[in-house]
Short mmCIF file of C-alpha atoms in Angstrom, two decimals:
data_model
loop_
_atom_site.label_atom_id
_atom_site.label_comp_id
_atom_site.label_asym_id
_atom_site.label_seq_id
_atom_site.Cartn_x
_atom_site.Cartn_y
_atom_site.Cartn_z
CA MET H 171 -26.75 10.34 -108.90
CA ALA H 172 -29.76 7.46 -108.31
CA ILE H 173 -30.77 6.78 -104.31
CA GLU H 174 -31.48 3.20 -103.94
CA ILE H 175 -34.51 2.81 -101.77
CA LEU H 176 -33.41 -0.25 -99.63
CA MET H 177 -36.14 -2.97 -98.14
CA PRO H 178 -36.70 -1.93 -94.29
CA ALA H 179 -35.95 -3.77 -91.25
CA LEU H 180 -39.31 -3.10 -89.48
CA SER H 181 -37.96 -5.15 -86.13
CA PRO H 182 -35.19 -6.31 -84.90
CA THR H 183 -35.74 -9.89 -86.08
CA MET H 184 -37.16 -9.44 -89.28
CA THR H 185 -34.96 -10.83 -92.58
CA GLU H 186 -37.52 -10.22 -95.19
CA GLY H 187 -41.13 -9.26 -95.74
CA LYS H 188 -44.10 -8.34 -98.63
CA LEU H 189 -44.09 -5.26 -99.99
CA ALA H 190 -47.98 -5.33 -100.03
CA LYS H 191 -48.85 -1.90 -101.47
CA TRP H 192 -47.03 1.27 -103.65
CA HIS H 193 -48.18 4.75 -102.34
CA LYS H 194 -46.31 6.07 -104.89
CA LYS H 195 -45.75 5.51 -108.56
CA GLU H 196 -42.86 6.43 -111.08
CA GLY H 197 -42.52 9.80 -111.54
CA ASP H 198 -43.95 11.20 -108.57
CA GLU H 199 -42.06 13.70 -106.45
CA VAL H 200 -41.37 12.36 -102.92
CA LYS H 201 -40.57 14.23 -99.93
CA ALA H 202 -38.94 13.03 -96.19
CA GLY H 203 -41.60 11.57 -94.18
CA ASP H 204 -43.79 10.64 -97.27
CA ILE H 205 -45.41 7.10 -97.25
CA ILE H 206 -44.04 5.24 -100.35
CA ALA H 207 -45.15 1.77 -99.77
CA GLU H 208 -46.65 -0.28 -97.38
CA ILE H 209 -44.36 -3.88 -96.01
CA GLU H 210 -45.98 -6.78 -94.45
CA THR H 211 -44.20 -9.25 -92.31
CA ASP H 212 -45.83 -12.20 -90.39
CA LYS H 213 -46.63 -9.66 -87.66
CA ALA H 214 -48.10 -6.67 -89.20
CA THR H 215 -48.49 -4.51 -91.89
CA MET H 216 -46.64 -1.25 -91.59
CA GLU H 217 -46.16 1.82 -93.45
CA PHE H 218 -42.33 2.28 -94.78
CA GLU H 219 -41.67 6.61 -95.04
CA ALA H 220 -39.25 8.22 -97.24
CA VAL H 221 -35.78 9.43 -95.50
CA ASP H 222 -34.62 10.93 -99.33
CA GLU H 223 -36.14 13.16 -101.37
CA GLY H 224 -36.41 13.43 -105.10
CA VAL H 225 -38.55 11.85 -107.84
CA LEU H 226 -38.85 8.03 -107.93
CA GLU H 227 -37.32 7.11 -111.41
CA LYS H 228 -38.15 3.30 -110.73
CA ILE H 229 -40.05 0.68 -108.79
CA LEU H 230 -37.36 -2.29 -108.98
CA VAL H 231 -40.17 -4.71 -107.03
CA ALA H 232 -43.32 -5.00 -108.07
CA GLU H 233 -46.60 -4.59 -105.90
CA GLY H 234 -47.44 -7.95 -104.19
CA THR H 235 -44.24 -9.29 -104.28
CA GLU H 236 -43.29 -11.46 -101.22
CA GLY H 237 -40.07 -12.83 -99.55
CA VAL H 238 -38.03 -9.48 -100.39
CA ALA H 239 -34.88 -9.72 -98.50
CA VAL H 240 -33.95 -6.79 -95.73
CA ASN H 241 -31.67 -4.45 -97.81
CA THR H 242 -32.56 -5.43 -101.36
CA PRO H 243 -32.96 -2.31 -103.34
CA ILE H 244 -36.62 -2.10 -103.88
CA ALA H 245 -36.40 1.51 -106.14
CA SER H 246 -34.41 4.50 -107.23
CA LEU H 247 -34.71 7.91 -106.15
CA ARG H 248 -33.24 10.12 -108.77
CA GLY H 249 -32.57 13.91 -107.00
CA GLU H 250 -34.60 16.92 -108.20
CA GLY H 251 -32.89 18.63 -111.48
CA GLU H 252 -30.85 15.39 -112.44
CA ALA H 253 -31.26 13.71 -115.74
CA ALA H 254 -33.32 10.64 -115.97
CA GLY H 255 -31.35 7.25 -116.02
CA ALA H 256 -32.10 4.08 -117.20
CA ALA H 257 -32.95 1.46 -114.15
CA PRO H 258 -33.41 -2.33 -114.38
CA ALA H 259 -37.21 -3.44 -114.58
CA PRO H 260 -39.62 -4.64 -111.75
CA LYS H 261 -38.43 -8.22 -110.93
CA LYS H 262 -38.52 -10.30 -107.91
CA ALA H 263 -36.00 -9.56 -105.22
CA GLU H 264 -33.12 -12.11 -104.85
CA ALA H 265 -31.50 -12.69 -101.39
CA PRO H 266 -27.85 -10.47 -101.82
CA LYS H 267 -25.08 -12.87 -101.66
CA ALA H 268 -22.17 -12.12 -99.23
CA GLU H 269 -19.36 -10.53 -100.64
CA GLU H 270 -16.00 -13.57 -100.08
CA LYS H 271 -13.08 -11.12 -99.01
CA LYS H 272 -9.74 -12.02 -99.82
CA PRO H 273 -7.18 -13.06 -96.96
CA ALA H 274 -5.09 -9.82 -97.61
CA GLU H 275 -8.32 -7.84 -97.40
CA GLU H 276 -9.42 -9.31 -94.45
CA THR H 277 -5.83 -8.78 -92.77
CA LYS H 278 -5.86 -5.20 -93.77
CA ALA H 279 -9.41 -4.67 -92.72
CA VAL H 280 -8.29 -5.83 -88.99
CA GLU H 281 -5.12 -4.03 -88.90
CA SER H 282 -7.56 -0.87 -89.81
CA ALA H 283 -9.30 -1.49 -87.16
CA VAL H 284 -6.77 -2.02 -84.60
CA THR H 285 -5.19 1.26 -85.64
CA ALA H 286 -8.57 2.91 -84.97
CA ALA H 287 -9.39 1.46 -81.69
CA LYS H 288 -5.27 2.57 -80.76
CA THR H 289 -5.80 6.19 -82.37
CA PRO H 290 -6.67 8.48 -78.51
CA ALA H 291 -9.10 10.49 -78.28
CA PRO H 292 -8.61 14.49 -78.34
CA GLU H 293 -7.66 15.25 -74.98
CA LEU H 294 -9.85 17.67 -72.92
CA LYS H 295 -8.69 20.46 -71.08
CA ASP H 296 -10.03 23.79 -70.11
CA PRO H 297 -9.35 26.60 -72.38
CA ALA H 298 -6.27 28.45 -72.54
CA ILE H 299 -6.60 32.15 -70.70
CA PRO H 300 -4.60 34.56 -72.69
CA ALA H 301 -2.13 36.55 -71.03
CA GLY H 302 -3.20 39.83 -70.04
CA THR H 303 -6.91 38.17 -69.32
CA GLU H 304 -8.82 40.19 -66.86
CA PHE H 305 -10.86 38.39 -64.14
CA VAL H 306 -14.03 39.74 -63.06
CA SER H 307 -15.85 38.87 -59.75
CA MET H 308 -19.55 37.44 -60.11
CA THR H 309 -21.89 35.38 -58.36
CA VAL H 310 -23.10 31.93 -59.72
CA ARG H 311 -26.55 33.32 -60.59
CA GLU H 312 -24.70 36.07 -62.87
CA ALA H 313 -22.32 33.73 -64.50
CA ILE H 314 -25.45 31.50 -65.20
CA ARG H 315 -27.32 34.68 -66.86
CA GLU H 316 -24.07 35.56 -68.71
CA GLY H 317 -23.95 32.43 -70.12
CA MET H 318 -27.34 32.39 -71.62
CA SER H 319 -27.27 35.78 -72.98
CA GLU H 320 -23.75 35.39 -74.78
CA GLU H 321 -25.31 32.04 -76.79
CA MET H 322 -28.45 34.08 -77.19
CA ARG H 323 -26.64 36.53 -78.87
CA ARG H 324 -24.69 34.15 -81.10
CA ASP H 325 -27.38 31.66 -81.79
CA GLU H 326 -30.65 33.07 -83.11
CA LYS H 327 -32.37 29.34 -82.52
CA VAL H 328 -31.52 29.76 -78.55
CA PHE H 329 -34.20 30.60 -76.67
CA LEU H 330 -35.27 30.19 -72.90
CA MET H 331 -38.45 28.70 -71.41
CA GLY H 332 -39.82 28.17 -68.23
CA GLU H 333 -42.18 29.23 -65.56
CA GLU H 334 -41.79 32.73 -64.38
CA VAL H 335 -38.81 33.34 -66.79
CA ALA H 336 -39.88 36.34 -68.41
CA GLN H 337 -42.19 38.86 -66.90
CA TYR H 338 -41.11 37.84 -62.97
CA GLN H 339 -37.39 37.52 -64.38
CA GLY H 340 -36.99 33.93 -62.93
CA ALA H 341 -37.83 32.61 -59.85
CA TYR H 342 -34.27 32.78 -58.21
CA LYS H 343 -33.39 36.27 -60.89
CA ILE H 344 -31.28 34.19 -63.38
CA SER H 345 -33.46 35.64 -66.08
CA GLN H 346 -33.30 39.18 -65.04
CA GLY H 347 -33.21 41.62 -67.71
CA MET H 348 -33.36 38.87 -70.44
CA LEU H 349 -36.67 39.36 -71.74
CA ASP H 350 -36.30 43.32 -72.33
CA GLU H 351 -33.00 42.27 -74.13
CA PHE H 352 -34.34 39.20 -76.19
CA GLY H 353 -38.08 40.06 -76.42
CA PRO H 354 -41.27 37.32 -75.35
CA GLU H 355 -40.36 35.37 -78.51
CA ARG H 356 -37.13 34.04 -77.30
CA VAL H 357 -37.68 34.50 -73.34
CA ILE H 358 -41.10 32.17 -72.81
CA ASP H 359 -43.07 32.09 -70.04
CA THR H 360 -45.06 28.83 -69.69
CA PRO H 361 -48.08 27.96 -67.78
CA ILE H 362 -47.61 25.57 -64.38
CA THR H 363 -46.95 22.39 -66.41
CA GLU H 364 -43.71 20.63 -66.42
CA GLN H 365 -44.52 17.92 -69.11
CA GLY H 366 -46.04 20.21 -71.30
CA PHE H 367 -43.63 22.53 -71.67
CA ALA H 368 -40.93 20.38 -71.62
CA GLY H 369 -42.48 18.38 -74.48
CA LEU H 370 -43.22 21.47 -76.60
CA ALA H 371 -38.92 22.20 -76.31
CA VAL H 372 -38.38 18.43 -77.55
CA GLY H 373 -40.22 19.17 -80.05
CA ALA H 374 -38.66 21.95 -81.13
CA SER H 375 -35.16 20.54 -80.81
CA PHE H 376 -36.40 17.92 -83.07
CA TYR H 377 -36.62 20.64 -85.51
CA GLY H 378 -33.40 22.48 -84.89
CA LEU H 379 -34.22 25.04 -82.22
CA LYS H 380 -32.23 25.14 -79.25
CA PRO H 381 -34.31 25.44 -75.99
CA ILE H 382 -33.14 26.18 -72.81
CA VAL H 383 -35.82 24.67 -70.62
CA GLU H 384 -35.94 25.88 -66.92
CA PHE H 385 -37.54 24.06 -63.97
CA MET H 386 -38.40 26.37 -60.80
CA THR H 387 -36.42 23.40 -59.14
CA PHE H 388 -35.25 20.05 -60.56
CA ASN H 389 -37.82 18.13 -58.07
CA PHE H 390 -40.37 19.59 -60.56
CA SER H 391 -38.70 17.60 -63.73
CA MET H 392 -40.58 14.63 -62.03
CA GLN H 393 -43.42 15.52 -64.48
CA ALA H 394 -41.56 15.77 -67.29
CA ILE H 395 -39.04 12.91 -66.73
CA ASP H 396 -40.87 11.08 -69.48
CA GLN H 397 -39.75 14.06 -71.90
CA ILE H 398 -35.99 13.71 -70.93
CA VAL H 399 -35.38 10.26 -70.67
CA ASN H 400 -38.10 8.53 -73.41
CA SER H 401 -37.93 11.34 -75.47
CA ALA H 402 -34.83 13.56 -75.51
CA ALA H 403 -32.16 11.19 -74.74
CA LYS H 404 -33.68 8.16 -76.84
CA THR H 405 -34.31 9.58 -79.93
CA LEU H 406 -31.05 9.98 -81.51
CA TYR H 407 -30.20 6.18 -81.17
CA MET H 408 -33.84 4.94 -81.83
CA SER H 409 -34.01 7.10 -85.01
CA GLY H 410 -30.65 5.57 -86.20
CA GLY H 411 -29.27 9.03 -85.97
CA GLN H 412 -31.93 10.87 -88.30
CA MET H 413 -32.95 12.87 -85.29
CA GLY H 414 -31.30 14.36 -82.51
CA SER H 415 -32.59 16.89 -79.44
CA SER H 416 -30.17 19.41 -79.00
CA ILE H 417 -31.72 21.13 -75.41
CA VAL H 418 -30.65 22.18 -72.22
CA PHE H 419 -32.82 21.36 -69.14
CA ARG H 420 -31.72 23.42 -66.26
CA GLY H 421 -32.43 24.56 -62.65
CA PRO H 422 -31.89 24.17 -59.09
CA ASN H 423 -30.82 20.93 -57.72
CA GLY H 424 -30.23 19.27 -54.40
CA ALA H 425 -31.53 20.83 -51.17
CA ALA H 426 -31.79 24.21 -49.89
CA ALA H 427 -32.64 25.02 -46.31
CA ARG H 428 -35.88 23.34 -44.73
CA VAL H 429 -37.90 22.81 -48.24
CA GLY H 430 -38.92 19.37 -47.05
CA ALA H 431 -38.35 16.20 -48.50
CA GLN H 432 -40.30 16.63 -51.76
CA HIS H 433 -38.08 19.44 -52.80
CA SER H 434 -34.58 18.37 -51.60
CA GLN H 435 -33.41 15.74 -53.90
CA ASP H 436 -30.24 15.54 -55.85
CA TYR H 437 -30.85 14.05 -59.38
CA ALA H 438 -27.51 13.84 -60.18
CA ALA H 439 -27.24 9.91 -60.08
CA TRP H 440 -31.12 9.75 -61.17
CA TYR H 441 -30.29 11.26 -64.81
CA GLY H 442 -26.90 10.32 -64.74
CA HIS H 443 -27.79 6.49 -65.02
CA VAL H 444 -29.67 7.07 -68.55
CA PRO H 445 -27.60 6.92 -72.29
CA GLY H 446 -28.24 9.87 -74.23
CA LEU H 447 -28.25 11.94 -71.68
CA LYS H 448 -25.17 14.43 -70.59
CA VAL H 449 -25.30 15.37 -66.94
CA LEU H 450 -23.37 18.46 -65.61
CA ALA H 451 -22.99 19.44 -61.86
CA PRO H 452 -20.76 22.83 -61.69
CA TYR H 453 -19.15 24.15 -58.39
CA ASP H 454 -18.30 28.10 -59.17
CA ALA H 455 -19.15 30.86 -61.43
CA ALA H 456 -16.59 30.19 -64.10
CA ASP H 457 -17.77 26.58 -64.90
CA ALA H 458 -21.08 27.66 -64.58
CA LYS H 459 -20.84 29.65 -67.28
CA GLY H 460 -18.10 27.91 -69.44
CA LEU H 461 -19.94 24.53 -69.09
CA LEU H 462 -23.81 26.16 -69.77
CA LYS H 463 -22.52 27.79 -72.93
CA ALA H 464 -20.40 24.17 -73.82
CA ALA H 465 -24.45 22.43 -73.41
CA ILE H 466 -26.24 24.63 -74.99
CA ARG H 467 -23.81 24.21 -78.40
CA ASP H 468 -24.01 20.28 -77.40
CA PRO H 469 -25.93 18.39 -79.98
CA ASN H 470 -26.82 16.60 -77.29
CA PRO H 471 -29.73 16.46 -74.17
CA VAL H 472 -28.33 18.01 -71.39
CA VAL H 473 -29.41 18.13 -67.97
CA PHE H 474 -27.60 21.17 -66.25
CA LEU H 475 -27.57 20.53 -62.26
CA GLU H 476 -27.12 24.05 -60.45
CA HIS H 477 -27.39 24.53 -56.54
CA GLU H 478 -29.74 26.91 -55.03
CA MET H 479 -27.32 27.72 -52.03
CA LEU H 480 -23.95 28.78 -55.06
CA TYR H 481 -26.51 31.25 -56.39
CA GLY H 482 -25.15 34.15 -54.22
CA GLN H 483 -21.48 32.89 -54.02
CA GLU H 484 -18.72 34.92 -55.77
CA PHE H 485 -15.86 33.58 -57.95
CA ASP H 486 -13.56 34.97 -60.48
CA VAL H 487 -14.69 34.16 -63.81
CA PRO H 488 -12.55 35.10 -67.26
CA GLU H 489 -13.69 38.18 -69.04
CA GLY H 490 -13.53 39.51 -72.51
CA ILE H 491 -13.01 35.63 -74.03
CA ASP H 492 -15.25 33.29 -75.43
CA TRP H 493 -15.02 31.25 -72.26
CA VAL H 494 -16.38 27.45 -72.96
CA VAL H 495 -15.25 24.51 -70.41
CA PRO H 496 -15.31 21.15 -71.86
CA ILE H 497 -17.87 18.23 -71.35
CA GLY H 498 -16.32 15.56 -69.64
CA LYS H 499 -13.60 16.90 -67.83
CA ALA H 500 -12.95 16.73 -64.49
CA LYS H 501 -10.50 19.53 -62.44
CA VAL H 502 -8.10 19.36 -59.99
CA ARG H 503 -9.18 21.88 -57.34
CA ARG H 504 -6.62 21.41 -54.78
CA GLN H 505 -3.40 19.27 -54.93
CA GLY H 506 -2.87 16.78 -52.31
CA THR H 507 -0.52 13.47 -51.61
CA ASP H 508 -2.64 11.69 -48.62
CA VAL H 509 -6.28 11.15 -49.98
CA THR H 510 -8.30 11.78 -52.64
CA LEU H 511 -11.51 13.91 -51.90
CA VAL H 512 -14.26 13.34 -54.98
CA ALA H 513 -17.05 15.56 -55.12
CA TYR H 514 -19.49 17.79 -57.81
CA SER H 515 -21.72 21.01 -57.09
CA ARG H 516 -21.97 22.21 -53.60
CA MET H 517 -19.93 19.78 -51.93
CA VAL H 518 -16.43 20.40 -53.44
CA GLY H 519 -16.39 23.69 -51.00
CA PHE H 520 -17.02 21.36 -48.35
CA CYS H 521 -14.49 19.04 -49.59
CA LEU H 522 -11.85 22.21 -49.68
CA GLN H 523 -12.82 23.41 -46.60
CA ALA H 524 -12.51 19.67 -45.07
CA ALA H 525 -8.83 19.56 -46.88
CA GLU H 526 -7.46 22.64 -45.04
CA ASP H 527 -8.97 20.95 -41.87
CA LEU H 528 -7.04 18.12 -42.77
CA ALA H 529 -3.83 20.23 -43.23
CA LYS H 530 -3.72 21.02 -40.08
CA ASP H 531 -3.71 17.65 -38.78
CA GLY H 532 -0.54 16.64 -41.51
CA ILE H 533 -2.91 15.14 -43.81
CA GLU H 534 -2.52 16.45 -47.33
CA ALA H 535 -6.01 15.73 -49.32
CA GLU H 536 -6.25 16.73 -53.14
CA VAL H 537 -9.87 17.26 -54.02
CA VAL H 538 -11.21 16.55 -57.58
CA ASP H 539 -14.36 18.46 -58.81
CA LEU H 540 -16.08 15.90 -61.21
CA ARG H 541 -17.77 18.71 -63.14
CA THR H 542 -19.41 16.39 -65.54
CA ILE H 543 -21.66 13.43 -63.84
CA ARG H 544 -22.11 11.90 -67.62
CA PRO H 545 -19.68 11.09 -69.14
CA MET H 546 -17.72 10.92 -66.14
CA ASP H 547 -14.06 11.93 -66.00
CA ILE H 548 -12.78 8.24 -64.15
CA GLU H 549 -9.42 8.75 -65.66
CA THR H 550 -8.74 12.04 -63.65
CA VAL H 551 -9.79 9.87 -60.42
CA VAL H 552 -8.07 7.22 -61.05
CA GLU H 553 -4.92 9.20 -61.30
CA SER H 554 -5.21 10.93 -58.33
CA VAL H 555 -5.65 8.16 -56.27
CA LYS H 556 -2.72 6.08 -57.75
CA LYS H 557 -0.81 8.86 -56.15
CA THR H 558 -3.04 9.24 -52.71
CA ASN H 559 -3.64 5.50 -52.57
CA ARG H 560 -7.06 6.71 -50.75
CA LEU H 561 -10.48 7.63 -51.52
CA VAL H 562 -13.33 9.55 -50.30
CA THR H 563 -16.22 10.37 -52.72
CA VAL H 564 -18.65 12.95 -51.35
CA GLU H 565 -22.35 13.65 -52.61
CA GLU H 566 -25.56 15.11 -51.27
CA GLY H 567 -27.59 12.13 -53.02
CA TRP H 568 -28.54 9.01 -50.84
CA GLY H 569 -25.69 6.30 -51.20
CA PRO H 570 -27.50 3.33 -52.75
CA MET H 571 -26.61 3.44 -57.02
CA GLY H 572 -25.24 6.74 -56.20
CA VAL H 573 -22.56 8.57 -58.19
CA GLY H 574 -20.01 7.68 -54.80
CA ALA H 575 -20.95 4.27 -55.89
CA GLU H 576 -20.29 4.31 -59.40
CA VAL H 577 -16.91 6.39 -58.51
CA ALA H 578 -15.92 3.76 -55.89
CA ALA H 579 -16.73 1.02 -58.11
CA LYS H 580 -14.72 2.08 -60.98
CA VAL H 581 -11.71 2.96 -58.73
CA THR H 582 -11.76 -0.31 -57.46
CA GLU H 583 -11.40 -2.05 -60.95
CA LEU H 584 -9.34 0.35 -62.38
CA ALA H 585 -7.02 1.23 -59.55
CA PHE H 586 -7.40 -1.74 -56.72
CA ASP H 587 -3.55 -2.24 -56.58
CA TYR H 588 -2.93 0.99 -55.65
CA LEU H 589 -5.52 0.91 -52.54
CA ASP H 590 -4.01 1.39 -49.00
CA ALA H 591 -7.70 1.57 -47.84
CA PRO H 592 -11.76 0.39 -48.83
CA PRO H 593 -13.21 3.65 -50.18
CA ALA H 594 -15.13 5.81 -48.07
CA ARG H 595 -18.47 7.16 -49.21
CA VAL H 596 -20.21 10.33 -47.53
CA HIS H 597 -23.65 11.12 -48.62
CA GLN H 598 -27.27 12.11 -47.46
CA GLU H 599 -28.49 9.41 -45.14
CA ASP H 600 -30.89 6.99 -46.25
CA VAL H 601 -34.32 8.60 -45.60
CA PRO H 602 -36.40 11.37 -47.06
CA LEU H 603 -34.53 14.90 -46.19
CA PRO H 604 -36.62 15.88 -42.76
CA TYR H 605 -38.05 19.31 -42.51
CA ALA H 606 -36.90 20.09 -38.75
CA ALA H 607 -33.29 21.86 -39.10
CA ASN H 608 -31.55 19.93 -36.41
CA LEU H 609 -32.54 16.51 -38.26
CA GLU H 610 -31.89 18.32 -41.59
CA ALA H 611 -28.27 19.06 -40.39
CA LEU H 612 -27.87 15.08 -38.91
CA SER H 613 -29.02 14.07 -42.41
CA MET H 614 -26.90 15.86 -44.87
CA PRO H 615 -22.79 15.54 -45.61
CA SER H 616 -20.76 18.04 -43.20
CA VAL H 617 -17.17 18.91 -43.73
CA GLU H 618 -17.12 17.10 -40.28
CA ARG H 619 -17.95 14.32 -41.54
CA ILE H 620 -15.82 14.24 -44.88
CA VAL H 621 -13.01 14.90 -42.34
CA LYS H 622 -13.76 12.06 -40.03
CA ALA H 623 -14.11 9.77 -43.45
CA ALA H 624 -10.53 10.77 -44.91
CA LYS H 625 -9.04 10.18 -41.22
CA ALA H 626 -10.56 6.96 -41.23
CA VAL H 627 -9.51 5.39 -44.85
CA SER H 628 -5.95 7.16 -43.42
CA TYR H 629 -5.89 4.95 -40.26
CA LYS H 630 -5.88 8.28 -38.29
#
């Protein structure tokens, strides 16, 4: 069956143009990416690349024709091996006439659209754990390594690259033993050039590979932010869905201990602001493994924010099953009735401790672990607030334009009538994180500050 080649829109405002020149003639073989014609507009002359492959069966619009309307058929392409068929002779194009719809057809189309809009999206929930499944205690570091290794065994297109991930086995020993198992072609040491190896990985993802890019710290991802934001995140949209980037950018995020302002930033809000990216920030080992496996399988670019201070903490992880946690679903870590505490990554542990302290004073806090920053599961937060009528958000990042600000805004928008107090936010003080230990402690969120904020919204 012949494929129509249509007059392209080379800019958002283009409605017509001149077919200045054909670079292919009838009978020529056409490959995707070949320059087949030059299109001239009032602003510029641009080359037109083929998207489909086959044999140029017939040129429908002659070279030099002016006023060719966008989406007018200009040629037909025959798939390889198909019999040749007749096609119209070259002619000057006319603007296509809009097809009139009968009232009944319009009504049917509207009803179909309404039905589609009302169709609920599939419910996201953690995978069921089969009866008899055993749990094994492992550190977050081990869980991340296990998640990557399982996916690399499952899919030969997955590979790991970054500074010191191979010979040194990772700056934090995340990739320990992986070079021995997968070899230097799939566990790759890179030079100290984040922009360079991030760009290389994005290019590899365009060609169907599935890179895992490790940043020694996410603070160094600032050197590669153009590749992450302008190349990985935007290409699917800018190519009209023709090219995607299945890639994971992972590494430690947030404040460690006395490593200075340049090495202590939380990038959840930075990357969570960008359409085209998915941003994950797990707390425990089970989520670190399950969400990382989901990120590697996802066809979109994923920013996976780990926390150095959690690497050595142990949690229970299901053993012997393909543990994949859905992206975009929050988790209620503790049930409560009096106040909702919303956090992610390391701050979830702070909130759980604060909840225990609050319980001693008769305040039962519900703790919601966001897990995914983008797309955020605001529905779970809203349902919790409808029950508790109070909200406290907790994050390591700065307050202005932060994750907590987004949560508070959405809850105010969607559950205003359920709030018995204004939402409160606990976050890093609005200064570069100090190096001195005493000042660092004063700048960062703490269990005490969370308890204080929860009591304030509870008027106690």
